[in-house]
Coordinates of C-alpha atoms and ligand atoms in Angstrom, one line a residue:
X11 CA -32.8 24.4 -19.4
X12 CA -30.2 24.1 -21.3
X13 CA -27.4 26.8 -19.3
X14 CA -27.4 29.9 -21.5
X15 CA -31.7 29.5 -21.4
X16 CA -33.4 32.0 -18.7
X17 CA -35.4 30.8 -15.7
X18 CA -38.3 30.3 -17.1
X19 CA -37.1 28.3 -20.5
X20 CA -38.6 24.4 -20.9
X21 CA -36.5 21.9 -22.4
X22 CA -38.8 20.3 -23.9
X23 CA -42.2 23.2 -25.0
X24 CA -45.6 22.0 -22.3
X25 CA -48.7 20.5 -24.2
X26 CA -50.6 22.4 -21.6
X27 CA -50.1 26.5 -20.5
X28 CA -48.9 26.7 -17.0
X29 CA -52.9 27.6 -15.3
X30 CA -52.4 30.8 -12.5
X31 CA -54.7 32.1 -10.4
X32 CA -53.9 35.1 -9.2
X33 CA -55.8 36.3 -5.9
X34 CA -57.2 40.2 -5.8
X35 CA -56.8 42.5 -8.8
X36 CA -56.1 45.3 -7.2
X37 CA -52.2 47.1 -8.7
X38 CA -50.6 44.2 -6.9
X39 CA -52.0 41.7 -8.4
X40 CA -52.7 43.1 -12.1
X41 CA -48.8 44.4 -12.2
X42 CA -48.2 40.4 -12.1
X43 CA -50.7 39.5 -14.5
X44 CA -48.5 41.7 -16.8
X45 CA -45.4 40.4 -16.0
X46 CA -46.8 36.8 -16.2
X47 CA -47.9 37.1 -19.7
X48 CA -45.5 39.0 -20.5
X49 CA -42.2 37.1 -20.1
X50 CA -42.7 33.5 -20.1
X51 CA -41.6 32.3 -23.5
X52 CA -44.0 28.9 -22.3
X53 CA -48.2 29.1 -22.0
X54 CA -49.9 30.6 -18.7
X55 CA -52.8 30.7 -18.8
X56 CA -54.0 33.8 -15.7
X57 CA -57.3 33.5 -14.1
X58 CA -57.2 37.1 -12.3
X59 CA -60.3 36.5 -8.8
X60 CA -61.1 38.6 -7.2
X61 CA -64.0 39.1 -4.7
X62 CA -65.7 42.3 -5.6
X63 CA -67.8 42.5 -8.8
X64 CA -64.6 45.0 -10.5
X65 CA -61.2 44.9 -10.6
X66 CA -58.6 47.5 -9.9
X67 CA -59.0 46.5 -5.6
X68 CA -57.5 49.5 -4.6
X69 CA -56.9 51.8 -8.0
X70 CA -60.4 52.3 -8.3
X71 CA -61.2 51.6 -3.7
X72 CA -57.8 53.5 -2.1
X73 CA -56.5 56.3 -4.4
X74 CA -58.4 59.1 -3.6
X75 CA -61.6 60.5 -6.5
X76 CA -59.7 63.8 -6.3
X77 CA -56.2 62.1 -7.7
X78 CA -57.7 61.2 -11.6
X79 CA -54.1 60.6 -13.2
X80 CA -53.3 58.4 -10.8
X81 CA -56.7 56.3 -10.1
X82 CA -56.4 56.5 -14.0
X83 CA -53.2 53.9 -14.0
X84 CA -56.3 51.7 -14.1
X85 CA -56.8 52.4 -18.3
X86 CA -53.1 51.1 -18.9
X87 CA -54.6 47.2 -17.5
X88 CA -57.4 47.3 -20.5
X89 CA -55.6 45.7 -22.5
X90 CA -54.3 43.1 -20.4
X91 CA -57.2 41.8 -19.3
X92 CA -58.9 41.4 -22.5
X93 CA -56.1 38.9 -22.9
X94 CA -57.6 35.6 -24.1
X95 CA -55.1 33.9 -21.6
X96 CA -55.7 36.2 -19.1
X97 CA -60.3 35.8 -18.0
X98 CA -61.2 38.1 -15.1
X99 CA -64.2 35.8 -12.7
X100 CA -65.6 39.0 -10.3
X101 CA -67.1 38.4 -7.8
X102 CA -66.0 34.6 -6.1
X103 CA -64.6 35.2 -2.8
X104 CA -62.1 32.5 -1.0
X105 CA -64.6 31.1 1.7
X106 CA -67.6 31.9 1.3
X107 CA -68.0 30.5 -2.6
X108 CA -65.8 28.5 -2.3
X109 CA -62.1 27.2 -0.8
X110 CA -57.5 26.7 -1.1
X111 CA -58.4 23.1 -1.3
X112 CA -60.2 23.9 -4.2
X113 CA -57.7 26.2 -5.6
X114 CA -55.5 23.7 -5.8
X115 CA -57.7 21.2 -7.1
X116 CA -57.8 23.2 -10.0
X117 CA -54.6 24.9 -10.3
X118 CA -50.7 24.9 -10.9
X119 CA -49.8 27.7 -9.1
X120 CA -51.7 30.5 -6.7
X121 CA -50.5 33.9 -6.5
X122 CA -52.3 35.2 -3.4
X123 CA -52.1 39.7 -4.7
X124 CA -54.8 40.3 -1.9
X125 CA -54.2 43.7 0.0
X126 CA -54.4 44.2 3.6
X127 CA -57.5 44.8 4.4
X128 CA -57.9 45.7 7.1
X129 CA -56.6 48.7 9.3
X130 CA -54.7 49.4 12.6
X131 CA -56.7 50.8 15.9
X132 CA -54.8 53.5 18.6
X133 CA -56.1 50.8 21.6
X134 CA -57.2 54.3 22.9
X135 CA -60.3 54.3 26.0
X136 CA -63.1 56.0 23.4
X137 CA -62.2 54.2 19.8
X138 CA -65.2 52.2 19.5
X139 CA -67.0 56.2 20.3
X140 CA -69.8 57.0 17.5
X141 CA -68.0 59.5 15.4
X142 CA -64.9 57.3 15.7
X143 CA -64.1 56.0 12.6
X144 CA -61.1 54.4 10.4
X145 CA -60.1 56.4 7.0
X146 CA -59.9 53.1 5.8
X147 CA -64.0 52.3 6.7
X148 CA -64.1 56.7 5.2
X149 CA -62.1 56.0 2.1
X150 CA -64.5 52.8 1.1
X151 CA -66.9 55.3 1.1
X152 CA -66.3 57.7 -0.9
X153 CA -65.1 55.8 -3.4
X154 CA -67.9 53.8 -3.6
X155 CA -67.2 50.2 -2.6
X156 CA -70.0 47.3 -2.1
X157 CA -68.5 46.7 1.1
X158 CA -68.7 50.4 2.7
X159 CA -71.2 50.9 4.9
X160 CA -73.2 54.5 4.3
X161 CA -75.1 53.9 7.4
X162 CA -72.0 54.6 9.8
X163 CA -70.4 56.9 7.6
X164 CA -72.8 58.9 6.7
X165 CA -74.6 59.2 9.9
X166 CA -70.7 60.3 11.5
X167 CA -70.7 62.9 9.1
X168 CA -74.2 64.3 9.7
X169 CA -73.3 63.8 13.6
X170 CA -75.7 61.8 14.9
X171 CA -78.6 65.1 13.9
X172 CA -77.0 68.3 15.8
X173 CA -78.2 69.8 13.8
X174 CA -74.9 71.8 13.4
X175 CA -73.3 69.3 11.3
X176 CA -69.3 68.2 12.0
X177 CA -67.3 71.6 12.6
X178 CA -64.3 70.1 13.4
X179 CA -62.5 66.9 12.3
X180 CA -59.8 65.2 13.9
X181 CA -57.9 63.2 11.2
X182 CA -55.2 60.7 14.0
X183 CA -51.8 59.2 11.8
X184 CA -49.4 61.7 9.2
X185 CA -49.5 58.7 6.0
X186 CA -50.8 59.5 2.7
X187 CA -53.9 58.0 3.5
X188 CA -54.1 60.8 6.5
X189 CA -53.3 63.4 3.5
X190 CA -56.1 61.9 2.2
X191 CA -59.1 61.8 4.0
X192 CA -58.0 66.0 5.9
X193 CA -57.7 66.5 1.8
X194 CA -61.0 65.3 0.7
X195 CA -62.7 66.6 3.7
X196 CA -61.8 70.3 3.5
X197 CA -62.4 70.5 -0.7
X198 CA -65.5 72.3 -1.7
X199 CA -68.0 70.9 -3.4
X200 CA -66.8 72.4 -6.3
X201 CA -63.7 70.1 -6.0
X202 CA -64.8 67.7 -6.0
X203 CA -68.0 68.2 -8.1
X204 CA -65.9 66.4 -11.5
X205 CA -64.4 63.2 -9.6
X206 CA -65.9 60.0 -9.9
X207 CA -67.6 59.5 -6.5
X208 CA -71.1 58.2 -6.1
X209 CA -73.5 60.6 -5.8
X210 CA -74.8 59.7 -2.1
X211 CA -71.3 60.6 -1.4
X212 CA -71.5 64.0 -3.0
X213 CA -74.3 65.0 -1.1
X214 CA -73.2 64.0 2.2
X215 CA -69.7 65.5 1.5
X216 CA -71.9 69.4 0.3
X217 CA -73.4 69.2 3.5
X218 CA -70.2 68.5 5.6
X219 CA -68.1 71.6 5.8
X220 CA -65.3 71.2 9.4
X221 CA -64.7 74.8 9.7
X222 CA -61.3 72.5 11.2
X223 CA -59.4 69.8 10.2
X224 CA -56.9 68.3 12.9
X225 CA -54.0 66.0 11.3
X226 CA -52.7 64.4 14.8
X227 CA -48.8 63.8 13.8
X228 CA -47.3 61.6 17.3
X229 CA -43.4 62.9 15.8
X230 CA -42.5 65.0 14.6
X231 CA -42.3 67.1 11.3
X232 CA -38.8 65.4 9.9
X233 CA -40.3 61.8 11.1
X234 CA -43.8 62.2 8.8
X235 CA -44.8 59.6 6.0
X236 CA -46.1 61.8 3.5
X237 CA -45.4 61.8 0.3
X238 CA -43.8 65.8 -0.7
X239 CA -46.2 66.3 -3.7
X240 CA -49.5 64.5 -1.4
X241 CA -48.5 67.5 1.8
X242 CA -48.3 70.4 -1.3
X243 CA -51.5 69.2 -2.7
X244 CA -53.1 70.4 0.8
X245 CA -51.8 74.4 0.4
X246 CA -53.3 74.7 -3.1
X247 CA -57.3 73.3 -1.8
X248 CA -59.9 76.1 -2.6
X249 CA -61.5 77.0 0.3
X250 CA -59.0 76.1 3.3
X251 CA -55.1 77.0 4.4
X252 CA -53.1 74.1 6.3
X253 CA -51.7 76.3 9.4
X254 CA -49.0 74.9 12.3
X255 CA -50.7 74.2 15.9
X256 CA -47.5 75.1 17.1
X257 CA -45.8 77.9 15.3
X258 CA -43.0 77.5 17.9
X259 CA -42.0 73.9 16.7
X260 CA -38.7 73.0 15.4
X261 CA -38.3 72.4 11.7
X262 CA -34.8 73.2 10.6
X263 CA -33.3 69.9 9.2
X264 CA -32.0 67.5 11.7
X265 CA -28.3 66.3 10.6
X266 CA -29.3 62.7 8.6
X267 CA -32.8 63.0 7.1
X268 CA -33.9 62.2 4.0
X269 CA -34.7 63.3 1.2
X270 CA -38.6 62.8 1.0
X271 CA -38.2 64.6 5.2
X272 CA -36.2 66.8 3.5
X273 CA -38.3 68.5 1.0
X274 CA -41.5 67.9 3.2
X275 CA -39.7 70.3 6.2
X276 CA -39.2 73.2 3.1
X277 CA -42.7 73.4 2.1
X278 CA -43.6 73.0 6.3
X279 CA -41.0 76.5 6.3
X280 CA -42.7 78.1 3.2
X281 CA -46.7 78.1 5.0
X282 CA -44.2 78.6 8.6
X283 CA -43.4 81.8 7.2
X284 CA -47.1 82.4 4.8
X285 CA -49.4 85.8 6.0
X286 CA -52.2 84.2 8.3
X287 CA -55.4 82.8 6.5
X288 CA -58.4 85.1 6.1
X289 CA -60.3 84.6 8.4
X290 CA -63.6 82.3 7.1
X291 CA -61.7 80.6 5.7
X292 CA -61.4 77.4 6.7
X293 CA -57.9 75.8 8.3
X294 CA -56.7 72.2 8.4
X295 CA -53.8 72.3 11.7
X296 CA -51.1 70.2 11.7
X297 CA -50.1 69.1 15.1
X298 CA -46.7 68.1 14.9
X299 CA -45.6 66.1 18.0
X300 CA -49.2 65.5 19.5
X301 CA -50.8 61.6 20.4
X302 CA -55.0 61.5 20.8
X303 CA -54.3 59.2 24.7
X304 CA -58.6 59.0 25.1
X305 CA -61.5 60.2 23.0
X306 CA -63.8 61.8 24.8
X307 CA -67.3 61.0 24.9
X308 CA -70.8 62.0 26.4
X309 CA -75.3 61.1 25.6
X310 CA -76.9 58.0 27.0
X311 CA -75.1 54.6 27.8
X312 CA -74.5 52.7 24.7
X313 CA -74.8 55.6 22.1
X314 CA -72.3 57.6 23.1
X315 CA -70.5 60.0 20.3
X316 CA -67.5 61.4 20.3
X317 CA -66.8 65.2 21.7
X318 CA -63.3 66.0 21.7
X319 CA -60.0 64.1 21.7
X320 CA -57.8 64.1 24.6
X321 CA -54.4 65.0 23.7
X322 CA -50.4 64.4 25.0
X323 CA -47.8 65.7 23.9
X324 CA -44.8 63.5 22.3
X325 CA -40.6 64.3 22.9
X326 CA -38.1 61.4 22.2
X327 CA -36.2 60.4 25.8
X328 CA -32.5 59.6 25.8
X329 CA -32.9 56.0 24.3
X330 CA -34.9 57.4 21.4
X331 CA -38.9 55.9 22.7
X332 CA -41.9 58.6 22.5
X333 CA -43.0 59.9 24.9
X334 CA -45.1 62.7 27.1
X335 CA -43.2 66.3 27.1
X336 CA -46.5 67.5 29.2
X337 CA -50.4 67.5 30.9
X338 CA -52.8 66.9 27.9
X339 CA -54.9 68.8 26.6
X340 CA -59.0 68.5 24.8
X341 CA -59.7 69.1 20.6
X342 CA -63.1 69.1 19.8
X343 CA -64.0 66.6 17.3
X344 CA -67.4 66.0 15.5
X345 CA -66.0 62.8 14.0
X346 CA -62.0 62.0 14.6
X347 CA -60.4 59.0 11.5
X348 CA -57.7 56.5 12.9
X349 CA -55.5 57.0 9.4
X350 CA -52.9 55.4 11.5
X351 CA -52.1 52.5 8.9
X352 CA -53.5 49.8 7.2
X353 CA -53.7 45.4 8.6
X354 CA -53.4 42.3 6.5
X355 CA -55.2 39.5 7.2
X356 CA -55.6 35.3 6.8
X357 CA -57.3 34.2 4.5
X358 CA -58.4 30.6 5.2
X359 CA -55.2 27.6 4.3
X360 CA -53.0 30.1 4.3
X361 CA -49.9 30.9 6.6
X362 CA -49.8 34.1 8.4
X363 CA -47.6 35.5 9.5
X364 CA -50.4 37.7 12.5
X365 CA -47.2 39.3 13.9
X366 CA -45.8 40.9 10.2
X367 CA -50.0 40.8 9.4
X368 CA -48.9 39.2 6.1
X369 CA -48.2 35.9 4.1
X370 CA -44.4 34.3 5.0
X371 CA -42.4 34.4 2.3
X372 CA -38.8 33.4 0.6
X373 CA -39.0 36.1 -2.7
X374 CA -42.6 35.4 -3.1
X375 CA -43.1 31.9 -2.2
X376 CA -45.3 31.2 0.5
X377 CA -43.1 29.3 3.5
X378 CA -44.9 27.5 5.8
X379 CA -47.0 25.0 4.6
X380 CA -45.0 22.1 5.8
X381 CA -44.4 22.2 9.3
X382 CA -41.2 22.8 9.7
X383 CA -40.9 26.0 8.3
X384 CA -39.6 25.5 5.2
X385 CA -41.4 26.6 1.4
X386 CA -44.8 25.7 0.5
X387 CA -45.5 22.1 -1.7
X388 CA -44.1 24.0 -4.5
X389 CA -46.6 26.6 -6.6
X390 CA -47.5 29.1 -3.9
X391 CA -46.8 32.6 -4.1
X392 CA -47.2 36.5 -3.1
X393 CA -46.8 39.8 -4.3
X394 CA -47.8 43.1 -3.5
X395 CA -48.7 44.2 -0.2
X396 CA -50.3 41.1 1.2
X397 CA -46.1 39.7 0.5
X398 CA -44.0 43.4 2.2
X399 CA -47.0 44.8 4.9
X400 CA -48.9 48.0 3.4
X401 CA -45.7 50.2 2.6
X402 CA -45.9 51.4 -0.6
X403 CA -46.6 52.9 -3.8
X404 CA -48.6 51.7 -6.6
X405 CA -45.3 51.4 -8.7
X406 CA -44.2 49.5 -5.8
X407 CA -46.1 46.7 -6.8
X408 CA -44.3 46.5 -9.8
X409 CA -40.1 44.9 -8.7
X410 CA -42.0 43.4 -6.5
X411 CA -43.6 41.5 -9.0
X412 CA -41.5 41.1 -10.6
X413 CA -39.4 39.4 -7.8
X414 CA -42.4 36.7 -7.0
X415 CA -43.0 35.9 -11.0
X416 CA -39.8 35.1 -11.6
X417 CA -40.0 32.7 -8.5
X418 CA -43.4 31.2 -10.3
X419 CA -41.5 31.1 -13.2
X420 CA -38.8 29.0 -12.6
X421 CA -40.6 26.0 -10.5
X422 CA -43.0 25.7 -14.0
X423 CA -40.8 23.3 -15.4
X424 CA -41.6 21.2 -12.4
X425 CA -45.2 22.7 -11.8
X426 CA -45.8 21.3 -15.1
X427 CA -45.2 18.0 -14.7
X428 CA -48.3 17.0 -13.2
X429 CA -51.3 16.8 -15.6
X430 CA -53.6 19.2 -16.2
X431 CA -56.0 20.3 -13.2
X432 CA -58.3 22.2 -16.2
X433 CA -58.9 25.6 -14.5
X434 CA -60.5 27.2 -12.0
X435 CA -63.9 29.2 -14.0
X436 CA -65.3 25.7 -16.1
X437 CA -65.0 23.8 -12.6
X438 CA -67.3 27.2 -10.8
X439 CA -69.9 27.3 -13.8
X440 CA -70.8 23.3 -12.5
X441 CA -71.4 24.2 -8.8
X442 CA -73.3 27.4 -9.9
X443 CA -71.1 29.9 -9.1
X444 CA -71.4 32.9 -11.1
X445 CA -68.8 34.5 -11.8
X446 CA -68.0 38.2 -13.4
X447 CA -66.5 38.3 -16.2
X448 CA -64.7 41.2 -19.4
X449 CA -67.9 41.2 -20.8
X450 CA -69.4 42.2 -16.8
X451 CA -66.9 43.9 -16.4
X452 CA -66.2 46.1 -19.6
X453 CA -70.4 46.4 -18.4
X454 CA -71.1 48.2 -15.8
X455 CA -67.6 50.2 -17.3
X456 CA -69.6 51.9 -20.0
X457 CA -72.7 52.3 -17.7
X458 CA -70.9 54.4 -15.5
X459 CA -69.5 56.3 -18.3
X460 CA -73.0 57.1 -19.7
X461 CA -74.1 57.7 -15.6
X462 CA -71.0 60.0 -15.5
X463 CA -71.8 61.4 -19.0
X464 CA -76.2 62.4 -18.4
X465 CA -74.4 64.6 -15.2
X466 CA -71.7 66.5 -16.5
X467 CA -68.6 64.9 -15.6
X468 CA -66.5 61.5 -16.8
X469 CA -68.4 59.2 -14.9
X470 CA -69.2 58.1 -11.3
X471 CA -69.0 55.1 -9.9
X472 CA -72.2 52.1 -9.0
X473 CA -71.6 51.7 -5.4
X474 CA -73.9 49.3 -5.0
X475 CA -73.3 45.6 -5.4
X476 CA -77.1 45.0 -7.0
X477 CA -76.1 47.8 -9.2
X478 CA -73.4 46.5 -10.8
X479 CA -74.0 43.6 -11.3
X480 CA -77.4 45.2 -13.5
X481 CA -75.3 46.5 -15.1
X482 CA -72.8 44.2 -15.8
X483 CA -76.1 41.8 -16.9
X484 CA -75.7 39.5 -14.0
X485 CA -78.4 38.0 -12.9
X486 CA -78.5 39.6 -9.2
X487 CA -80.7 37.0 -7.4
X488 CA -77.3 34.6 -8.1
X489 CA -75.2 36.6 -5.6
X490 CA -77.0 37.4 -3.0
X491 CA -73.7 39.4 -1.8
X492 CA -71.5 39.8 1.1
X493 CA -74.0 38.4 4.1
X494 CA -73.7 35.3 1.6
Ligands
LIG20 P1 -48.4 54.8 7.1 O1 -47.4 55.9 5.3 O2 -47.7 53.8 6.8 O3 -48.5 55.6 7.7 C1 -49.5 55.6 8.7 C2 -48.7 56.5 9.8 O4 -49.9 56.7 11.2 C3 -48.0 57.3 11.2 O5 -47.3 58.9 10.7 C4 -47.0 56.4 11.9 O6 -46.8 57.0 12.5 C5 -48.4 56.8 12.3 N1 -49.0 56.0 13.4 C6 -49.1 54.5 13.7 N2 -49.8 54.1 14.7 C7 -49.9 54.8 15.1 C8 -50.5 55.0 16.5 N3 -51.1 54.3 17.7 N4 -51.1 57.1 16.9 C9 -50.2 58.0 16.6 N5 -50.2 58.0 15.4 C10 -50.3 56.5 15.1 O7 -50.2 54.0 6.7 P2 -51.3 54.8 5.6 O8 -51.1 56.3 5.5 O9 -52.1 54.1 5.4 O10 -50.0 54.7 3.9 C11 -50.6 53.2 3.7 C12 -49.3 53.2 2.5 O11 -50.5 54.0 1.2 C13 -47.8 53.9 2.7 O12 -47.3 53.8 2.1 C14 -47.8 55.6 1.7 O13 -47.4 56.3 1.4 C15 -49.7 54.7 0.9 N6 -50.3 55.4 0.1 C16 -49.8 56.2 -0.9 C17 -51.1 57.6 -1.4 C18 -50.6 57.9 -2.6 O14 -48.9 58.0 -2.8 N7 -50.7 59.4 -2.9 C19 -52.1 58.0 -1.5 C20 -52.2 56.9 0.0 C21 -52.2 55.7 0.8 P3 -45.4 57.2 12.8 O15 -44.1 56.9 11.7 O16 -44.8 57.1 14.0 O17 -45.2 55.1 13.0

């Protein structure tokens, strides 16, 4: 490298590309593929693996379908996915189809970008009652994720066939996921009709019309994790009004507050001063300083279904700890959704910090493969939620990807010294492991657009793995699904 050369400049052009596997085709993976292919001044060959047959991760299976503008960010990646130096390998799962050691053998570098696939728990009695779900299960279902458990979610929405259906929902948490699920449940069928939700989702939500959706924030109005635009949107629903459970809650600006908190408080003050909701309209009820302490159930042993959430008022003590501020009371709940954050999961064979639930790293370089905790054997990197934890919006992944890409490119001269490891696609195919390539995804995409058009909307998401694979022109017998 010459003195003034950028960190990725090589003194001699390599005779082969730097072969990189990116594990996870969601926003974090897409941003790093974009950065690597854009900034490397030598050839790269990227193989973008995802365990499901489609690219886009949370852009497809996390961003709410009634937010088409944010979902459409994925269109920006279409050209990227069709580049000659990028290969999409969908439906390929580490731990099922191959191991991390296989990746190490066939690639120069691996970038883990597989996000945070699990969710945090409340750890309170009754959390596992029927009708108590994680928001991530509910989100996966309404976005049409092929691994979503339709039976569990649809049973919960039918309130166990009680006849009356879900009348009162309690959503626990004060982040954007809590807002998403509360909003989707409070929308009318007409408001959802133009989205790309699968047909069975629209049908189930059309018969789920809770009169009240309660949102529990364990701390105060200045402490919530809502984005202001998302909070404001809650006040713009066709048939639901936002009300504050405690009209006397303090909505004044505390001495120190972030810009977002200040804006959120301004929105809340507008709602506080608004006319009372017209009778007959549905209500989204915001409870601040309120934490769940128990889910109350009823029904035959082993089949108890949630009926109420026991909620304790809270306050901060002199040491800023959250403590009880009064006796608990019950809120009726035919459905409970916990939206208290995602949690990262361990990938077999990859270092993992159990406390932070992230891959330990230094500016994107994976740490800890060697026993002394020194940087891993060169060639392993991480980006996105797997690197920094489940925080931030889609765009947060961009600077994060740039940092990780800088580490990959700085290490490239060293990585390229070894013999060409050959890449993954050819090896997978020689092993008989089928992958959905970009042409397969294009066919799924076309099938979804065509189905949507027959229904008078832009797109209908295919939620069924076999239907996706059939659309991809991929033999479904080659892919027995997640339980193989
Ligand atoms: P989050 O932003 O971390 O919010 C989690 C919420 O759960 C916090 O209010 C937290 O309160 C609360 N909580 C945690 N443990 C709790 C407990 N045991 N009992 C009661 N409440 C508890 O998580 P998220 O909503 O899952 O969102 C994850 C990330 O995705 C965020 O960065 C979010 O902005 C992003 N996202 C963005 C959008 C969008 O931009 N449209 C949509 C969805 C998600 P404390 O603060 O008191 O801990």
